[in-house]
Amino acid sequence: DAKTTQPPSMDCAEGRAANLPCNHSTISGNEYVYWYRQIHSQGPQYIIHGLKNNETNEMASLIITEDRKSSTLILPHATLRDTAVYYCILHAGNNRKLIWGLGTSLAVNP
Amino acid sequence: ETGVTQTPRHLVMGMTNKKSLKCEQHLGHNAMYWYKQSAKKPLELMFVYNFKEQTENNSVPSRFSPECPNSSHLFLHLHTLQPEDSALYLCASSQDKTSGTDTQYFGPGTRLTVL
């Protein structure tokens, strides 16, 4: 079973920030928080990952709480092309197995 | 474009056919993976190869036979499949770092339909 919990679906207006939550209350000290997204029937696309500190790249920002039990992926200005299923996954470096859940289906509306 | 390519993108086969899926990565990675994604289900890891050696077989039926001739290429040979094997088959690769973390990069997938 997946070690993360995400809402099954969310909506966001185009141009607004999309904030996608993830709960991972049983996270271990060596596990990173990873985010991927999957646009319909394509392969998952890596977005961002982090261990303790907040991270930002050209696609998104990742905010991890101080106790590491939850995180939020932020798409600062959502576009229609950001409509996808977003997956939050925990990954320890020495473990090649990623445990996938069903993610959050984000719909960006005009 | 992730640097991981898969062919064919779509495949329709009968239960008695034999076919192969191909994956190639241009990222200089050492680990390659096959995943299966059935409708409305999470991705399931099937096989993992590290430096051409199989390191994970996630209880996959023998009608799926992987082959990894080198670190850049991965095949999945299919024979006598069942209709329930219809799914999106995804290939991924990673550097296989021994410390820190190891990001997996995915190909576009092969949509397989078994009639």
Short mmCIF file of N, CA and C in Angstrom, two decimals, chain A residues 32 34 36 38 41-44 46 49 87 91 93 96-98 100-102, chain B residues 37 42 45 48 50 55-56 58 90 96 100-104 106-108 111:
data_model
loop_
_atom_site.label_atom_id
_atom_site.label_comp_id
_atom_site.label_asym_id
_atom_site.label_seq_id
_atom_site.Cartn_x
_atom_site.Cartn_y
_atom_site.Cartn_z
N TYR A 32 12.76 10.49 0.93
CA TYR A 32 12.52 11.75 0.27
C TYR A 32 11.04 11.80 -0.17
N TYR A 34 8.76 12.75 -3.16
CA TYR A 34 8.82 12.94 -4.61
C TYR A 34 7.44 13.30 -5.15
N TYR A 36 5.47 13.38 -8.94
CA TYR A 36 5.41 13.13 -10.38
C TYR A 36 4.01 13.55 -10.84
N GLN A 38 1.18 12.74 -14.29
CA GLN A 38 0.92 11.91 -15.45
C GLN A 38 -0.24 12.53 -16.23
N SER A 41 -2.68 9.06 -20.27
CA SER A 41 -2.10 8.00 -21.09
C SER A 41 -0.65 8.23 -21.51
N GLN A 42 0.05 9.12 -20.80
CA GLN A 42 1.48 9.28 -21.06
C GLN A 42 2.27 8.75 -19.87
N GLY A 43 3.58 8.71 -19.98
CA GLY A 43 4.40 8.27 -18.87
C GLY A 43 4.47 9.33 -17.79
N PRO A 44 4.65 8.92 -16.52
CA PRO A 44 4.81 9.90 -15.45
C PRO A 44 6.00 10.82 -15.70
N TYR A 46 8.64 13.47 -13.90
CA TYR A 46 9.21 13.92 -12.64
C TYR A 46 9.01 15.43 -12.50
N HIS A 49 11.58 16.94 -5.92
CA HIS A 49 11.66 16.13 -4.71
C HIS A 49 12.39 16.92 -3.62
N TYR A 87 1.12 12.63 -8.39
CA TYR A 87 1.46 11.58 -7.44
C TYR A 87 2.52 12.07 -6.45
N HIS A 91 10.41 7.96 -1.21
CA HIS A 91 11.46 7.15 -1.80
C HIS A 91 12.73 7.25 -1.00
N GLY A 93 16.70 6.28 -0.83
CA GLY A 93 17.69 6.14 -1.89
C GLY A 93 18.13 4.72 -2.16
N ARG A 96 14.83 0.59 -4.70
CA ARG A 96 14.45 0.90 -6.07
C ARG A 96 12.94 0.84 -6.28
N LYS A 97 12.21 0.36 -5.27
CA LYS A 97 10.76 0.21 -5.43
C LYS A 97 10.06 1.51 -5.05
N LEU A 98 9.34 2.08 -6.00
CA LEU A 98 8.45 3.19 -5.70
C LEU A 98 7.05 2.62 -5.50
N TRP A 100 3.31 3.40 -5.63
CA TRP A 100 2.43 4.41 -6.21
C TRP A 100 1.02 4.26 -5.67
N GLY A 101 0.39 5.38 -5.40
CA GLY A 101 -1.04 5.39 -5.08
C GLY A 101 -1.82 5.82 -6.31
N LEU A 102 -3.02 6.32 -6.10
CA LEU A 102 -3.86 6.76 -7.21
C LEU A 102 -3.74 8.26 -7.48
N GLN B 37 0.58 -0.43 -15.79
CA GLN B 37 -0.49 0.43 -15.27
C GLN B 37 -1.80 0.01 -15.90
N PRO B 42 -3.03 1.74 -9.48
CA PRO B 42 -1.70 2.38 -9.38
C PRO B 42 -0.67 1.65 -10.25
N LEU B 45 5.25 -2.14 -10.13
CA LEU B 45 6.59 -2.49 -10.58
C LEU B 45 6.61 -3.94 -11.01
N VAL B 48 13.19 -4.99 -12.30
CA VAL B 48 14.25 -3.99 -12.19
C VAL B 48 15.55 -4.63 -12.64
N ASN B 50 19.75 -3.77 -12.88
CA ASN B 50 20.84 -2.90 -12.45
C ASN B 50 22.11 -3.40 -13.10
N THR B 55 17.39 -7.48 -10.70
CA THR B 55 17.45 -7.41 -9.24
C THR B 55 16.07 -7.48 -8.60
N GLU B 56 15.01 -7.32 -9.39
CA GLU B 56 13.66 -7.43 -8.85
C GLU B 56 12.77 -8.14 -9.87
N ASN B 58 8.77 -8.87 -9.53
CA ASN B 58 7.68 -8.68 -8.58
C ASN B 58 6.57 -9.69 -8.81
N LEU B 90 5.09 0.75 -18.94
CA LEU B 90 5.99 1.89 -18.83
C LEU B 90 7.40 1.42 -18.50
N ASP B 96 20.82 4.91 -10.40
CA ASP B 96 21.10 3.88 -9.40
C ASP B 96 22.21 4.30 -8.46
N GLY B 100 21.97 9.02 -1.00
CA GLY B 100 21.04 10.09 -1.36
C GLY B 100 19.78 9.50 -1.96
N THR B 101 19.35 10.03 -3.06
CA THR B 101 18.15 9.52 -3.68
C THR B 101 18.37 9.35 -5.17
N ASP B 102 17.47 8.65 -5.83
CA ASP B 102 17.68 8.20 -7.18
C ASP B 102 16.41 8.41 -7.98
N THR B 103 16.37 9.44 -8.79
CA THR B 103 15.16 9.81 -9.52
C THR B 103 14.95 8.90 -10.72
N GLN B 104 13.73 8.42 -10.89
CA GLN B 104 13.39 7.61 -12.04
C GLN B 104 12.76 8.48 -13.12
N PHE B 106 10.72 8.35 -16.82
CA PHE B 106 9.84 7.43 -17.53
C PHE B 106 9.76 7.71 -19.02
N GLY B 107 9.54 6.64 -19.78
CA GLY B 107 9.21 6.77 -21.18
C GLY B 107 7.73 7.03 -21.35
N PRO B 108 7.28 7.18 -22.62
CA PRO B 108 5.88 7.51 -22.88
C PRO B 108 4.93 6.34 -22.73
N ARG B 111 0.84 1.27 -25.08
CA ARG B 111 -0.55 0.89 -24.78
C ARG B 111 -0.81 -0.46 -25.43
#
